[in-house]
Amino acid sequence: MNSTTNAEQIAHRPQISAAYVDPVDAVWLHAASRMGMQVKRDPNVFASWDGRGTLSIGVPESLDPDDCLAQMVLHEVCHALVEGPAAVQQPDWGIRIDDPAQRVREHACLRLQAALTTPHGLRKVLAATTTFREYYDALLEDPLAAGDDPAIAKAVEGWKRAVEGPWTEPIQTALTATSLIANAVQYAANTDCLWSAFDSDSKLRSEPLR
């Protein structure tokens, strides 16, 4: 029997030089940094952009089980892309989430999120959450296809910025890395785990929509 006390074990523990970070968190924290966003975890918010470079994301304990840092960073990036460069200087991209008249802007963000993730097999893995999940899940296979939803035109504008703008490389690098991780862990995922929703048969869209 080992008679060493916890205090003795702690006293003799080697100095810790590195901490574990979830691989997908690391990918998206790096991507956010490359896009000029400093991500801060805050138990008092769900997600909030201050217009000055800080993106606050709720802590895991305050989020829903299907939320993750990667999805939330990507969602905020999609808001920025839909709203355009000037919105980066405004709190929450200039959007008032409590204004029903601005719902089209949220819907455009969701369409862009689906368009960016689908080619990487991540549409369900990095799916929108909360009350907007129903809209997201109802989108067609091509969420940017022509239609009568006014959100489509704004989403296409965001898509063009996503594939032709300064954030193209960090976004695509992060999505590719996340897809590789998803492909590696899917075999071990139970059906109630988001990684089981990875679509390994998706094909990468190679050119921007017009």
Tab-separated table of C-alpha atoms in Angstrom:
chain	number	residue	atom	x	y	z
A	1	MET	CA	0.000	0.000	0.000
A	2	ASN	CA	1.288	3.460	-0.907
A	3	SER	CA	1.317	5.612	2.222
A	4	THR	CA	2.326	8.806	0.405
A	5	THR	CA	-0.123	11.599	1.163
A	6	ASN	CA	-1.678	13.879	-1.441
A	7	ALA	CA	0.325	16.781	-0.031
A	8	GLU	CA	3.557	14.843	-0.497
A	9	GLN	CA	2.586	13.870	-4.035
A	10	ILE	CA	1.871	17.503	-4.910
A	11	ALA	CA	5.122	18.646	-3.304
A	12	HIS	CA	7.143	16.217	-5.444
A	13	ARG	CA	5.209	16.754	-8.669
A	14	PRO	CA	7.437	17.947	-11.538
A	15	GLN	CA	6.860	21.497	-12.720
A	16	ILE	CA	4.167	21.595	-15.400
A	17	SER	CA	5.485	23.227	-18.557
A	18	ALA	CA	2.493	22.769	-20.859
A	19	ALA	CA	-1.266	22.401	-20.484
A	20	TYR	CA	-3.629	20.249	-22.525
A	21	VAL	CA	-5.807	22.118	-25.031
A	22	ASP	CA	-8.562	20.519	-27.081
A	23	PRO	CA	-7.147	20.145	-30.622
A	24	VAL	CA	-10.133	21.758	-32.340
A	25	ASP	CA	-10.090	24.619	-29.834
A	26	ALA	CA	-6.420	25.154	-30.667
A	27	VAL	CA	-7.186	25.235	-34.388
A	28	TRP	CA	-9.903	27.856	-34.068
A	29	LEU	CA	-8.129	29.986	-31.491
A	30	HIS	CA	-5.227	30.172	-33.930
A	31	ALA	CA	-7.567	31.016	-36.815
A	32	ALA	CA	-9.269	33.728	-34.783
A	33	SER	CA	-5.898	35.243	-33.907
A	34	ARG	CA	-4.920	35.343	-37.567
A	35	MET	CA	-8.151	37.222	-38.307
A	36	GLY	CA	-7.446	39.787	-35.617
A	37	MET	CA	-9.710	38.347	-32.933
A	38	GLN	CA	-8.650	37.678	-29.369
A	39	VAL	CA	-10.960	35.038	-27.901
A	40	LYS	CA	-11.832	35.363	-24.227
A	41	ARG	CA	-13.999	32.936	-22.241
A	42	ASP	CA	-16.642	34.744	-20.188
A	43	PRO	CA	-19.313	33.029	-18.050
A	44	ASN	CA	-21.565	36.071	-18.363
A	45	VAL	CA	-22.078	35.971	-22.137
A	46	PHE	CA	-23.035	33.505	-24.854
A	47	ALA	CA	-21.059	35.205	-27.616
A	48	SER	CA	-20.198	38.883	-27.980
A	49	TRP	CA	-17.887	40.943	-30.188
A	50	ASP	CA	-16.759	44.270	-28.719
A	51	GLY	CA	-15.756	45.949	-31.989
A	52	ARG	CA	-12.215	46.421	-30.696
A	53	GLY	CA	-10.683	43.005	-31.245
A	54	THR	CA	-12.088	40.863	-28.429
A	55	LEU	CA	-14.542	38.033	-29.020
A	56	SER	CA	-16.072	36.817	-25.765
A	57	ILE	CA	-17.415	33.257	-25.717
A	58	GLY	CA	-19.240	31.593	-22.838
A	59	VAL	CA	-17.450	29.007	-20.744
A	60	PRO	CA	-18.295	25.326	-21.399
A	61	GLU	CA	-20.407	25.117	-18.240
A	62	SER	CA	-22.713	27.885	-19.479
A	63	LEU	CA	-23.210	26.513	-22.995
A	64	ASP	CA	-25.467	23.818	-24.422
A	65	PRO	CA	-24.064	20.299	-24.983
A	66	ASP	CA	-24.008	20.812	-28.760
A	67	ASP	CA	-22.052	24.078	-28.532
A	68	CYS	CA	-18.300	24.178	-29.019
A	69	LEU	CA	-15.695	26.892	-29.317
A	70	ALA	CA	-15.021	26.100	-32.980
A	71	GLN	CA	-18.656	26.454	-34.022
A	72	MET	CA	-19.096	29.664	-32.068
A	73	VAL	CA	-15.965	31.288	-33.484
A	74	LEU	CA	-16.973	30.246	-37.001
A	75	HIS	CA	-20.490	31.610	-36.485
A	76	GLU	CA	-19.148	35.004	-35.426
A	77	VAL	CA	-16.743	35.004	-38.375
A	78	CYS	CA	-19.710	34.365	-40.671
A	79	HIS	CA	-21.531	37.338	-39.143
A	80	ALA	CA	-18.511	39.520	-39.887
A	81	LEU	CA	-18.311	38.268	-43.466
A	82	VAL	CA	-22.006	38.843	-44.132
A	83	GLU	CA	-21.989	42.337	-42.637
A	84	GLY	CA	-18.816	43.488	-44.386
A	85	PRO	CA	-15.527	45.124	-43.324
A	86	ALA	CA	-17.090	48.164	-41.631
A	87	ALA	CA	-18.972	45.905	-39.206
A	88	VAL	CA	-15.722	44.741	-37.611
A	89	GLN	CA	-15.522	48.099	-35.834
A	90	GLN	CA	-19.028	47.775	-34.359
A	91	PRO	CA	-20.101	45.826	-31.259
A	92	ASP	CA	-21.744	42.546	-32.291
A	93	TRP	CA	-21.131	43.440	-35.935
A	94	GLY	CA	-23.833	46.113	-35.752
A	95	ILE	CA	-26.563	43.501	-35.282
A	96	ARG	CA	-29.345	43.789	-32.735
A	97	ILE	CA	-30.334	40.204	-32.073
A	98	ASP	CA	-33.510	41.313	-30.285
A	99	ASP	CA	-34.823	43.125	-33.387
A	100	PRO	CA	-37.047	40.809	-35.500
A	101	ALA	CA	-36.441	43.025	-38.525
A	102	GLN	CA	-32.783	42.007	-38.455
A	103	ARG	CA	-33.469	38.287	-38.479
A	104	VAL	CA	-32.562	38.150	-42.158
A	105	ARG	CA	-28.981	38.971	-41.168
A	106	GLU	CA	-28.865	35.997	-38.809
A	107	HIS	CA	-30.338	33.763	-41.504
A	108	ALA	CA	-27.695	34.947	-43.976
A	109	CYS	CA	-25.004	34.074	-41.438
A	110	LEU	CA	-26.460	30.579	-41.048
A	111	ARG	CA	-26.522	30.035	-44.805
A	112	LEU	CA	-22.886	31.073	-45.072
A	113	GLN	CA	-21.951	28.819	-42.158
A	114	ALA	CA	-23.583	25.863	-43.909
A	115	ALA	CA	-21.932	26.741	-47.228
A	116	LEU	CA	-18.465	26.889	-45.687
A	117	THR	CA	-18.750	23.710	-43.636
A	118	THR	CA	-20.531	21.436	-46.137
A	119	PRO	CA	-17.541	20.911	-48.478
A	120	HIS	CA	-15.468	19.776	-45.497
A	121	GLY	CA	-18.077	17.335	-44.169
A	122	LEU	CA	-18.645	19.532	-41.110
A	123	ARG	CA	-22.127	20.904	-41.726
A	124	LYS	CA	-23.643	18.915	-38.875
A	125	VAL	CA	-20.541	18.828	-36.697
A	126	LEU	CA	-20.313	22.642	-36.666
A	127	ALA	CA	-24.049	23.230	-36.953
A	128	ALA	CA	-25.778	26.307	-35.606
A	129	THR	CA	-27.326	25.849	-32.178
A	130	THR	CA	-30.014	27.482	-30.011
A	131	THR	CA	-33.318	28.631	-31.527
A	132	PHE	CA	-31.847	29.008	-35.018
A	133	ARG	CA	-31.043	25.307	-35.398
A	134	GLU	CA	-34.429	24.618	-37.015
A	135	TYR	CA	-33.750	27.136	-39.798
A	136	TYR	CA	-30.231	25.782	-40.303
A	137	ASP	CA	-31.349	22.162	-40.491
A	138	ALA	CA	-34.019	23.024	-43.082
A	139	LEU	CA	-31.538	24.533	-45.555
A	140	LEU	CA	-31.126	22.870	-48.941
A	141	GLU	CA	-27.951	20.992	-49.815
A	142	ASP	CA	-26.690	24.185	-51.469
A	143	PRO	CA	-27.639	26.921	-48.987
A	144	LEU	CA	-26.625	29.617	-51.482
A	145	ALA	CA	-28.821	28.411	-54.346
A	146	ALA	CA	-31.182	31.008	-55.808
A	147	GLY	CA	-34.520	31.333	-54.035
A	148	ASP	CA	-37.008	33.766	-52.552
A	149	ASP	CA	-35.385	34.000	-49.109
A	150	PRO	CA	-33.954	37.555	-48.784
A	151	ALA	CA	-31.100	36.117	-46.731
A	152	ILE	CA	-29.624	34.381	-49.786
A	153	ALA	CA	-28.263	37.533	-51.431
A	154	LYS	CA	-26.544	38.648	-48.235
A	155	ALA	CA	-25.143	35.151	-47.704
A	156	VAL	CA	-23.677	35.143	-51.224
A	157	GLU	CA	-21.992	38.486	-50.489
A	158	GLY	CA	-20.496	36.910	-47.385
A	159	TRP	CA	-19.386	33.870	-49.379
A	160	LYS	CA	-17.488	36.052	-51.828
A	161	ARG	CA	-15.680	37.755	-48.952
A	162	ALA	CA	-14.949	34.345	-47.436
A	163	VAL	CA	-13.323	32.930	-50.558
A	164	GLU	CA	-11.745	36.062	-52.018
A	165	GLY	CA	-10.848	38.171	-48.981
A	166	PRO	CA	-8.034	38.365	-46.421
A	167	TRP	CA	-9.652	35.759	-44.159
A	168	THR	CA	-9.831	33.063	-46.842
A	169	GLU	CA	-6.641	31.240	-45.871
A	170	PRO	CA	-7.170	31.081	-42.080
A	171	ILE	CA	-10.791	29.985	-42.535
A	172	GLN	CA	-9.976	27.229	-45.010
A	173	THR	CA	-6.948	26.081	-43.014
A	174	ALA	CA	-9.081	25.786	-39.871
A	175	LEU	CA	-11.880	23.952	-41.677
A	176	THR	CA	-9.420	21.546	-43.298
A	177	ALA	CA	-7.712	20.824	-39.977
A	178	THR	CA	-11.062	20.294	-38.260
A	179	SER	CA	-12.117	17.918	-41.018
A	180	LEU	CA	-8.927	15.889	-40.576
A	181	ILE	CA	-9.553	15.650	-36.833
A	182	ALA	CA	-13.170	14.658	-37.409
A	183	ASN	CA	-12.132	11.956	-39.845
A	184	ALA	CA	-9.657	10.594	-37.298
A	185	VAL	CA	-12.070	10.397	-34.362
A	186	GLN	CA	-15.358	9.502	-36.056
A	187	TYR	CA	-14.727	5.768	-35.701
A	188	ALA	CA	-14.761	6.106	-31.905
A	189	ALA	CA	-17.808	8.377	-31.673
A	190	ASN	CA	-21.123	7.104	-30.361
A	191	THR	CA	-24.261	8.168	-32.211
A	192	ASP	CA	-24.978	10.827	-29.589
A	193	CYS	CA	-21.574	12.441	-30.169
A	194	LEU	CA	-21.233	15.265	-32.705
A	195	TRP	CA	-18.207	13.635	-34.332
A	196	SER	CA	-20.479	10.839	-35.544
A	197	ALA	CA	-22.167	13.420	-37.808
A	198	PHE	CA	-19.017	14.003	-39.860
A	199	ASP	CA	-19.712	13.488	-43.576
A	200	SER	CA	-16.578	12.014	-45.091
A	201	ASP	CA	-18.156	11.927	-48.573
A	202	SER	CA	-18.457	15.711	-48.988
A	203	LYS	CA	-16.683	17.257	-51.934
A	204	LEU	CA	-14.795	20.530	-51.712
A	205	ARG	CA	-16.378	23.398	-53.655
A	206	SER	CA	-13.473	24.845	-55.615
A	207	GLU	CA	-14.765	28.172	-56.932
A	208	PRO	CA	-16.843	31.031	-55.510
A	209	LEU	CA	-20.494	31.401	-56.386
A	210	ARG	CA	-21.561	34.307	-58.575
